[in-house]
């Protein structure tokens, strides 16, 4: 069978093979430490759970409008006002099935066959796959310490071509955890504007910032497309709820796309998410942020003794992007061997980097400090044998 040629551009997640191996080892009685999947161990916060249960009891199980519950769009607009000093009209906010739904809408609206898209390498692979599925060619630009592991204005200028339509950022980034500061973000935005392009900013890890206050591209203007989600900071991965903030003129065509592609996001999930903005919930989420910061610091300290700490500490998300080249040039083999010998599951860099992923791995700090300390000991034993 010959499938649509765009599907050939979508690579599988190599980590799924590792996850299967890890599960098989667990089934055989091994104690596996899971640091591979991008999902912390916390349950959804209690206020969200209660609101979700009440929504079901109250019978909120029918479609909402395609762009989402008006009260939720309003709550998100208030969130931007209070925490980011950004004035965002609720009409510019579309509620989607996860950030994934927002990325699908944005990619379908913004690019078509023959268009080019700029993205940092390494990146979250689904972002480039969404663009490829919409027919675009993705130009991945290798980044490193010099530009804070992000695209900067000079890279945008150097790699922009006549058929480039948009640049895409993710801040904090998956897999590096690095963020753009306000000046860097503004400079990229300016470089894109000068070229009459569009900027898409994936802010799904917003709020999981450990050193500086979180930032939104929405504080710097209203022409960027901003993707966000209830998955990460709000701890609601399985509810499948996110949002897209778009310039006013894009709302009508995006709503048409939403009506046709998914009709609306999950209704009970939208009602539950209203509770995510209460002060009670915020307190829980901020406590969790502190827990994640502590985990990051424990890992950084432990791994630096092994010569494995990242060249810059990540400012956000819950990942470390580690150069393993002093031990291996084959990240898949390194991860498989670490799993088979020491029962620690981490992700090979080839899932995220188009170039150079063989010498990187991603560790997610998605388990408690005691388990992370155990993982460091196991990794230390493992690399001492290499
Ligand atoms: C950078 C980035 N964007 C988007 C997503 C999609 O998240 P969701 O659809 O759960 O909101 C993820 C998930 O890990 C991610 O890391």
PDB file of C-alpha atoms in Angstrom, residues 143-150 175-181 211-212 296-297 300 303-304 308-316 319-323 360 365:
ATOM      1  CA  UNK A 143      21.700  25.548  17.971  1.00  0.00           C
ATOM      2  CA  UNK A 144      23.930  25.258  21.014  1.00  0.00           C
ATOM      3  CA  UNK A 145      25.356  27.181  23.923  1.00  0.00           C
ATOM      4  CA  UNK A 146      26.260  30.279  21.805  1.00  0.00           C
ATOM      5  CA  UNK A 147      22.587  31.168  21.290  1.00  0.00           C
ATOM      6  CA  UNK A 148      21.261  29.640  24.522  1.00  0.00           C
ATOM      7  CA  UNK A 149      20.036  26.534  22.667  1.00  0.00           C
ATOM      8  CA  UNK A 150      17.418  28.624  20.884  1.00  0.00           C
ATOM      9  CA  UNK A 175      14.325  18.709  25.021  1.00  0.00           C
ATOM     10  CA  UNK A 176      16.770  21.306  26.424  1.00  0.00           C
ATOM     11  CA  UNK A 177      14.691  23.236  28.978  1.00  0.00           C
ATOM     12  CA  UNK A 178      16.240  26.490  27.772  1.00  0.00           C
ATOM     13  CA  UNK A 179      14.236  29.691  27.444  1.00  0.00           C
ATOM     14  CA  UNK A 180      14.506  32.897  25.452  1.00  0.00           C
ATOM     15  CA  UNK A 181      14.674  36.073  27.506  1.00  0.00           C
ATOM     16  CA  UNK A 211      15.273  30.927  37.712  1.00  0.00           C
ATOM     17  CA  UNK A 212      13.393  33.847  36.135  1.00  0.00           C
ATOM     18  CA  UNK A 296      16.648  19.674  38.679  1.00  0.00           C
ATOM     19  CA  UNK A 297      19.273  20.839  41.142  1.00  0.00           C
ATOM     20  CA  UNK A 300      22.606  18.727  37.996  1.00  0.00           C
ATOM     21  CA  UNK A 303      25.565  14.418  36.979  1.00  0.00           C
ATOM     22  CA  UNK A 304      28.246  17.092  37.035  1.00  0.00           C
ATOM     23  CA  UNK A 308      27.548  14.684  32.251  1.00  0.00           C
ATOM     24  CA  UNK A 309      25.922  17.947  33.367  1.00  0.00           C
ATOM     25  CA  UNK A 310      24.592  20.127  30.528  1.00  0.00           C
ATOM     26  CA  UNK A 311      26.800  23.035  29.419  1.00  0.00           C
ATOM     27  CA  UNK A 312      24.186  25.486  30.797  1.00  0.00           C
ATOM     28  CA  UNK A 313      21.625  24.635  33.506  1.00  0.00           C
ATOM     29  CA  UNK A 314      18.155  24.586  31.941  1.00  0.00           C
ATOM     30  CA  UNK A 315      15.894  27.394  33.169  1.00  0.00           C
ATOM     31  CA  UNK A 316      12.619  25.573  32.644  1.00  0.00           C
ATOM     32  CA  UNK A 319      14.387  17.949  31.089  1.00  0.00           C
ATOM     33  CA  UNK A 320      18.153  17.800  30.950  1.00  0.00           C
ATOM     34  CA  UNK A 321      19.812  17.509  27.533  1.00  0.00           C
ATOM     35  CA  UNK A 322      23.116  15.739  28.109  1.00  0.00           C
ATOM     36  CA  UNK A 323      26.146  15.372  25.884  1.00  0.00           C
ATOM     37  CA  UNK A 360      22.895  13.392  23.336  1.00  0.00           C
ATOM     38  CA  UNK A 365      13.008  14.670  36.093  1.00  0.00           C
TER      39      UNK A 365
END
